[in-house]
């Protein structure tokens, strides 16, 4: 790709579109995924806010998950797409710092939120009588606040340290965004101690929420297995398995990136795994968690019927 004027502090991405044979195809696919993620998550937020039947703790948490996903994918993909169209691949030091901070904050918030959402499902299925107390409005806001606090703490803690290292003359990041492991490879100083600290942070942010997810869904599946209704069991197993598939994809790809020893990493593989949890997951979450749900599809039909009725009335006025 053509290199435009860059300052000595700018970074250059190798990106995803460095293969001439497939760059156009990858651009089209990622564009479709990006706009699909924006539309589906936006639709989820709109339906949950406007339909009173969806004013429950589960959908309240899902609306915030959709908001995080919209922000999350928007910190990475638009820059990629615009750079491809303009034929450039640079990012300023300030831009890289901002992207790194937003990415860490948003992905951290989602790690915690997904774990606590699994707890919500566990309470709803295994302790339905205590659900209104255990998942009150106050508890829901505490879950949201706790998720954002955990993500923000990660961003404020790791971003200044990552970006304070002296970088070598080659400021070419073999990645498609400013992800910590790829940026640290450019550092001229010893990063071993910091990488150990980052590893501990990732253990707390990944293994603990993921353990909550596994424990919650194990208890859910145990309770579902005792159901007398065969149809109910099938429906519950199908729902749980689809949720677990997306959650495992999200956490698993992040664990590969941040917890696997360096000897197991290759830049091409790192990019693929990063795509799973930075680009694919924000699109899959609303499709798996919500739009397959009868409550949400019912709310969508009501919204469309209301829109048709409004158009019909406004048409009759002329």
Tab-separated table of C-alpha atoms in Angstrom:
chain	number	residue	atom	x	y	z
A	1	UNK	CA	0.000	0.000	0.000
A	2	UNK	CA	1.086	3.572	-0.592
A	3	UNK	CA	2.692	5.268	2.415
A	4	UNK	CA	1.596	8.846	3.109
A	5	UNK	CA	3.520	11.480	5.075
A	6	UNK	CA	4.161	10.224	8.582
A	7	UNK	CA	5.815	11.745	11.625
A	8	UNK	CA	8.503	9.989	13.658
A	9	UNK	CA	5.942	9.120	16.333
A	10	UNK	CA	3.404	7.514	14.009
A	11	UNK	CA	2.832	3.770	13.909
A	12	UNK	CA	2.162	1.749	10.776
A	13	UNK	CA	-0.190	-1.240	10.631
A	14	UNK	CA	0.491	-4.240	8.459
A	15	UNK	CA	-3.225	-4.906	8.810
A	16	UNK	CA	-5.523	-7.604	7.506
A	17	UNK	CA	-5.605	-6.393	3.920
A	18	UNK	CA	-1.956	-7.001	3.041
A	19	UNK	CA	-2.781	-9.902	0.683
A	20	UNK	CA	-3.514	-8.431	-2.748
A	21	UNK	CA	-5.478	-11.493	-3.853
A	22	UNK	CA	-7.981	-11.380	-0.992
A	23	UNK	CA	-7.879	-7.773	0.262
A	24	UNK	CA	-11.015	-6.682	-1.612
A	25	UNK	CA	-12.934	-9.748	-0.482
A	26	UNK	CA	-11.868	-9.275	3.167
A	27	UNK	CA	-12.822	-5.589	2.982
A	28	UNK	CA	-16.316	-6.498	1.760
A	29	UNK	CA	-16.806	-9.194	4.414
A	30	UNK	CA	-15.651	-6.997	7.291
A	31	UNK	CA	-17.787	-4.096	6.017
A	32	UNK	CA	-20.878	-6.336	6.025
A	33	UNK	CA	-20.050	-7.638	9.522
A	34	UNK	CA	-19.503	-4.101	10.831
A	35	UNK	CA	-22.763	-2.648	9.510
A	36	UNK	CA	-24.686	-5.780	10.537
A	37	UNK	CA	-23.310	-5.419	14.074
A	38	UNK	CA	-24.303	-1.745	14.219
A	39	UNK	CA	-27.818	-2.385	12.907
A	40	UNK	CA	-28.610	-5.441	15.031
A	41	UNK	CA	-27.221	-3.978	18.236
A	42	UNK	CA	-28.915	-0.655	17.524
A	43	UNK	CA	-32.207	-2.468	16.898
A	44	UNK	CA	-31.815	-4.337	20.188
A	45	UNK	CA	-31.289	-1.137	22.167
A	46	UNK	CA	-34.278	0.536	20.468
A	47	UNK	CA	-36.640	-2.399	21.062
A	48	UNK	CA	-35.603	-2.855	24.695
A	49	UNK	CA	-36.010	0.860	25.417
A	50	UNK	CA	-39.376	1.264	23.674
A	51	UNK	CA	-41.217	-2.020	24.403
A	52	UNK	CA	-42.480	-2.291	27.991
A	53	UNK	CA	-42.584	-6.103	27.747
A	54	UNK	CA	-38.793	-6.103	27.525
A	55	UNK	CA	-38.288	-4.013	30.671
A	56	UNK	CA	-36.820	-6.927	32.635
A	57	UNK	CA	-33.341	-7.422	34.191
A	58	UNK	CA	-32.204	-9.771	31.424
A	59	UNK	CA	-33.026	-7.334	28.631
A	60	UNK	CA	-31.706	-4.396	30.622
A	61	UNK	CA	-28.317	-6.142	30.743
A	62	UNK	CA	-28.595	-7.129	27.076
A	63	UNK	CA	-29.174	-3.501	26.067
A	64	UNK	CA	-25.920	-2.544	27.768
A	65	UNK	CA	-24.133	-5.477	26.109
A	66	UNK	CA	-25.362	-4.177	22.745
A	67	UNK	CA	-24.130	-0.679	23.578
A	68	UNK	CA	-20.676	-2.015	24.530
A	69	UNK	CA	-20.542	-4.088	21.327
A	70	UNK	CA	-21.396	-1.053	19.167
A	71	UNK	CA	-18.695	1.031	20.848
A	72	UNK	CA	-16.250	-1.861	20.862
A	73	UNK	CA	-16.363	-2.682	17.150
A	74	UNK	CA	-16.400	1.041	16.293
A	75	UNK	CA	-13.009	1.617	17.946
A	76	UNK	CA	-11.301	-0.757	15.505
A	77	UNK	CA	-13.161	-1.432	12.254
A	78	UNK	CA	-13.906	2.090	10.874
A	79	UNK	CA	-10.201	2.959	11.027
A	80	UNK	CA	-9.376	-0.264	9.136
A	81	UNK	CA	-11.961	0.372	6.415
A	82	UNK	CA	-11.088	4.049	5.910
A	83	UNK	CA	-7.358	3.247	5.741
A	84	UNK	CA	-8.022	0.626	3.060
A	85	UNK	CA	-10.065	3.065	0.961
A	86	UNK	CA	-7.481	5.852	1.305
A	87	UNK	CA	-4.536	3.525	0.725
A	88	UNK	CA	-2.864	4.333	4.027
A	89	UNK	CA	-1.997	2.350	7.149
A	90	UNK	CA	-0.704	4.797	9.750
A	91	UNK	CA	-1.959	5.882	13.142
A	92	UNK	CA	-0.581	8.652	15.354
A	93	UNK	CA	0.833	7.971	18.806
A	94	UNK	CA	-2.169	9.734	20.385
A	95	UNK	CA	-4.585	7.793	18.164
A	96	UNK	CA	-2.928	4.502	19.069
A	97	UNK	CA	-3.063	5.370	22.770
A	98	UNK	CA	-6.761	6.285	22.545
A	99	UNK	CA	-7.597	3.116	20.604
A	100	UNK	CA	-5.662	0.975	23.089
A	101	UNK	CA	-7.441	2.568	26.065
A	102	UNK	CA	-10.954	2.316	24.564
A	103	UNK	CA	-10.363	-1.253	23.428
A	104	UNK	CA	-9.135	-2.403	26.873
A	105	UNK	CA	-11.940	-0.584	28.696
A	106	UNK	CA	-14.719	-1.911	26.467
A	107	UNK	CA	-13.445	-5.481	26.181
A	108	UNK	CA	-12.865	-5.573	29.943
A	109	UNK	CA	-16.399	-4.334	30.604
A	110	UNK	CA	-17.759	-7.037	28.292
A	111	UNK	CA	-15.724	-9.773	30.000
A	112	UNK	CA	-17.310	-8.908	33.350
A	113	UNK	CA	-20.793	-8.262	31.969
A	114	UNK	CA	-21.015	-11.631	30.192
A	115	UNK	CA	-20.058	-13.414	33.401
A	116	UNK	CA	-22.697	-11.554	35.422
A	117	UNK	CA	-25.316	-12.113	32.715
A	118	UNK	CA	-24.755	-15.856	33.092
A	119	UNK	CA	-25.433	-15.427	36.815
A	120	UNK	CA	-28.694	-13.646	35.907
A	121	UNK	CA	-29.797	-16.658	33.835
A	122	UNK	CA	-28.822	-19.014	36.661
A	123	UNK	CA	-30.967	-17.104	39.164
A	124	UNK	CA	-33.909	-16.916	36.715
A	125	UNK	CA	-33.943	-20.671	36.083
A	126	UNK	CA	-32.696	-22.140	39.362
A	127	UNK	CA	-34.146	-19.610	41.854
A	128	UNK	CA	-37.183	-18.110	40.084
A	129	UNK	CA	-39.018	-17.223	43.317
A	130	UNK	CA	-36.087	-15.119	44.557
A	131	UNK	CA	-35.354	-13.611	41.130
A	132	UNK	CA	-37.093	-10.230	41.764
A	133	UNK	CA	-35.006	-9.765	44.924
A	134	UNK	CA	-31.666	-11.119	43.671
A	135	UNK	CA	-31.933	-9.225	40.359
A	136	UNK	CA	-33.594	-5.991	41.486
A	137	UNK	CA	-33.124	-2.700	39.623
A	138	UNK	CA	-30.434	-1.718	42.118
A	139	UNK	CA	-28.546	-4.990	41.584
A	140	UNK	CA	-28.730	-4.535	37.795
A	141	UNK	CA	-27.212	-1.058	38.040
A	142	UNK	CA	-24.507	-2.439	40.341
A	143	UNK	CA	-23.704	-5.088	37.707
A	144	UNK	CA	-23.422	-2.420	34.996
A	145	UNK	CA	-21.342	-0.124	37.201
A	146	UNK	CA	-19.091	-3.005	38.279
A	147	UNK	CA	-18.504	-4.060	34.664
A	148	UNK	CA	-17.569	-0.537	33.573
A	149	UNK	CA	-15.386	-0.052	36.655
A	150	UNK	CA	-13.474	-3.287	35.960
A	151	UNK	CA	-12.978	-2.389	32.300
A	152	UNK	CA	-11.967	1.207	33.061
A	153	UNK	CA	-9.500	0.064	35.715
A	154	UNK	CA	-7.857	-2.189	33.150
A	155	UNK	CA	-7.672	0.620	30.600
A	156	UNK	CA	-6.322	3.221	33.037
A	157	UNK	CA	-3.810	0.774	34.514
A	158	UNK	CA	-2.352	-0.850	31.392
A	159	UNK	CA	-2.550	1.853	28.707
A	160	UNK	CA	-0.143	4.410	30.280
A	161	UNK	CA	2.433	1.692	30.977
A	162	UNK	CA	2.171	0.127	27.507
A	163	UNK	CA	2.550	3.451	25.713
A	164	UNK	CA	5.359	4.752	27.983
A	165	UNK	CA	7.948	2.253	26.741
A	166	UNK	CA	10.586	3.571	24.311
A	167	UNK	CA	9.874	2.221	20.819
A	168	UNK	CA	12.496	1.179	18.304
A	169	UNK	CA	13.027	2.807	14.916
A	170	UNK	CA	10.765	0.281	13.235
A	171	UNK	CA	7.292	1.348	14.364
A	172	UNK	CA	5.459	-1.151	12.171
A	173	UNK	CA	2.754	-3.013	14.143
A	174	UNK	CA	2.153	-6.468	12.688
A	175	UNK	CA	-1.543	-6.271	13.476
A	176	UNK	CA	-4.707	-4.414	12.428
A	177	UNK	CA	-5.102	-2.319	15.602
A	178	UNK	CA	-3.119	-1.222	18.670
A	179	UNK	CA	-3.415	-4.388	20.729
A	180	UNK	CA	-0.993	-4.581	23.662
A	181	UNK	CA	1.000	-7.735	22.700
A	182	UNK	CA	1.619	-6.426	19.172
A	183	UNK	CA	2.628	-2.948	20.398
A	184	UNK	CA	4.965	-4.347	23.065
A	185	UNK	CA	6.960	-6.206	20.394
A	186	UNK	CA	8.209	-2.800	19.222
A	187	UNK	CA	9.514	-1.789	22.672
A	188	UNK	CA	13.278	-1.359	23.047
A	189	UNK	CA	13.178	-1.910	26.818
A	190	UNK	CA	12.731	-5.060	28.876
A	191	UNK	CA	8.977	-5.704	29.160
A	192	UNK	CA	9.113	-9.002	31.082
A	193	UNK	CA	7.895	-7.580	34.401
A	194	UNK	CA	5.085	-5.634	32.774
A	195	UNK	CA	3.992	-8.654	30.738
A	196	UNK	CA	3.791	-10.632	33.997
A	197	UNK	CA	1.567	-7.926	35.514
A	198	UNK	CA	-0.581	-7.906	32.364
A	199	UNK	CA	-0.829	-11.698	32.536
A	200	UNK	CA	-2.111	-11.511	36.135
A	201	UNK	CA	-4.660	-8.846	35.132
A	202	UNK	CA	-5.855	-11.028	32.262
A	203	UNK	CA	-6.203	-14.045	34.559
A	204	UNK	CA	-8.493	-11.971	36.790
A	205	UNK	CA	-10.431	-10.497	33.870
A	206	UNK	CA	-10.763	-13.693	31.851
A	207	UNK	CA	-10.658	-16.759	34.076
A	208	UNK	CA	-12.875	-15.408	36.866
A	209	UNK	CA	-15.780	-14.266	34.618
A	210	UNK	CA	-15.391	-17.366	32.434
A	211	UNK	CA	-15.500	-19.574	35.543
A	212	UNK	CA	-18.721	-17.829	36.598
A	213	UNK	CA	-20.164	-18.523	33.136
A	214	UNK	CA	-19.189	-22.208	33.238
A	215	UNK	CA	-20.496	-22.679	36.803
A	216	UNK	CA	-23.772	-20.875	36.039
A	217	UNK	CA	-24.509	-22.815	32.875
A	218	UNK	CA	-23.533	-26.103	34.535
A	219	UNK	CA	-26.133	-25.447	37.236
A	220	UNK	CA	-28.646	-24.367	34.594
A	221	UNK	CA	-28.137	-27.508	32.517
A	222	UNK	CA	-28.436	-29.652	35.650
A	223	UNK	CA	-31.762	-27.986	36.470
A	224	UNK	CA	-32.933	-28.294	32.860
A	225	UNK	CA	-32.069	-31.997	32.812
A	226	UNK	CA	-34.576	-32.532	35.629
A	227	UNK	CA	-37.413	-30.946	33.651
A	228	UNK	CA	-40.340	-33.227	32.920
A	229	UNK	CA	-41.106	-31.542	29.604
A	230	UNK	CA	-39.031	-32.995	26.735
A	231	UNK	CA	-39.806	-29.968	24.545
A	232	UNK	CA	-38.737	-27.603	27.315
A	233	UNK	CA	-35.482	-29.512	27.761
A	234	UNK	CA	-34.682	-29.348	24.058
A	235	UNK	CA	-35.391	-25.619	23.909
A	236	UNK	CA	-33.295	-24.894	27.010
A	237	UNK	CA	-30.377	-27.030	25.780
A	238	UNK	CA	-30.464	-25.311	22.379
A	239	UNK	CA	-30.446	-21.863	24.013
A	240	UNK	CA	-27.655	-22.728	26.471
A	241	UNK	CA	-25.491	-24.338	23.809
A	242	UNK	CA	-25.738	-21.292	21.507
A	243	UNK	CA	-24.883	-18.967	24.405
A	244	UNK	CA	-21.929	-21.127	25.415
A	245	UNK	CA	-20.675	-21.242	21.825
A	246	UNK	CA	-20.449	-17.438	21.586
A	247	UNK	CA	-19.031	-17.031	25.098
A	248	UNK	CA	-16.379	-19.719	24.510
A	249	UNK	CA	-15.436	-18.093	21.197
A	250	UNK	CA	-15.063	-14.706	22.908
A	251	UNK	CA	-13.183	-15.812	26.017
A	252	UNK	CA	-11.212	-18.548	24.235
A	253	UNK	CA	-9.806	-16.196	21.580
A	254	UNK	CA	-8.887	-13.620	24.241
A	255	UNK	CA	-7.192	-16.301	26.378
A	256	UNK	CA	-5.126	-17.372	23.379
A	257	UNK	CA	-3.996	-13.788	22.817
A	258	UNK	CA	-3.180	-12.823	26.400
A	259	UNK	CA	-2.472	-16.028	28.329
A	260	UNK	CA	-0.645	-18.345	25.923
A	261	UNK	CA	3.205	-18.246	26.055
A	262	UNK	CA	4.961	-16.274	23.298
A	263	UNK	CA	6.432	-19.409	21.769
A	264	UNK	CA	2.949	-20.484	20.652
A	265	UNK	CA	2.189	-17.193	18.892
A	266	UNK	CA	2.519	-16.338	15.215
A	267	UNK	CA	1.404	-12.924	13.862
A	268	UNK	CA	-0.950	-14.443	11.282
A	269	UNK	CA	-2.656	-16.590	13.926
A	270	UNK	CA	-2.842	-13.663	16.363
A	271	UNK	CA	-4.747	-11.625	13.787
A	272	UNK	CA	-7.236	-14.429	13.165
A	273	UNK	CA	-7.937	-14.941	16.870
A	274	UNK	CA	-8.275	-11.184	17.397
A	275	UNK	CA	-10.853	-11.058	14.599
A	276	UNK	CA	-12.968	-13.600	16.500
A	277	UNK	CA	-13.384	-11.519	19.623
A	278	UNK	CA	-13.077	-7.972	18.230
A	279	UNK	CA	-15.121	-8.192	15.001
A	280	UNK	CA	-17.223	-11.378	14.926
A	281	UNK	CA	-18.492	-11.403	18.521
A	282	UNK	CA	-20.178	-7.951	18.403
A	283	UNK	CA	-22.194	-9.202	15.432
A	284	UNK	CA	-22.993	-12.630	16.908
A	285	UNK	CA	-24.084	-11.444	20.377
A	286	UNK	CA	-27.395	-9.808	19.336
A	287	UNK	CA	-28.146	-12.646	16.909
A	288	UNK	CA	-27.572	-15.379	19.487
A	289	UNK	CA	-28.743	-13.734	22.706
A	290	UNK	CA	-31.720	-11.741	21.523
A	291	UNK	CA	-32.984	-11.777	17.957
A	292	UNK	CA	-33.637	-15.539	18.154
A	293	UNK	CA	-35.771	-14.895	21.249
A	294	UNK	CA	-39.574	-14.908	20.882
A	295	UNK	CA	-39.927	-11.865	23.155
A	296	UNK	CA	-37.604	-9.843	20.930
A	297	UNK	CA	-39.124	-11.022	17.646
A	298	UNK	CA	-42.556	-10.167	19.077
A	299	UNK	CA	-41.330	-6.678	20.010
A	300	UNK	CA	-39.885	-6.272	16.509
A	301	UNK	CA	-43.220	-7.233	14.912
A	302	UNK	CA	-45.078	-4.771	17.135
A	303	UNK	CA	-42.625	-2.005	16.240
A	304	UNK	CA	-43.024	-2.738	12.505
A	305	UNK	CA	-46.830	-2.845	12.808
A	306	UNK	CA	-46.758	0.492	14.625
A	307	UNK	CA	-44.540	1.948	11.885
A	308	UNK	CA	-46.905	0.682	9.169
A	309	UNK	CA	-49.879	2.134	11.045
A	310	UNK	CA	-48.139	5.506	11.334
A	311	UNK	CA	-47.373	5.527	7.615
A	312	UNK	CA	-50.965	4.593	6.808
A	313	UNK	CA	-52.342	7.414	8.954
A	314	UNK	CA	-49.936	9.989	7.509
A	315	UNK	CA	-50.826	8.784	4.004
A	316	UNK	CA	-54.534	9.253	4.681
A	317	UNK	CA	-53.914	12.898	5.595
A	318	UNK	CA	-53.043	13.824	2.005
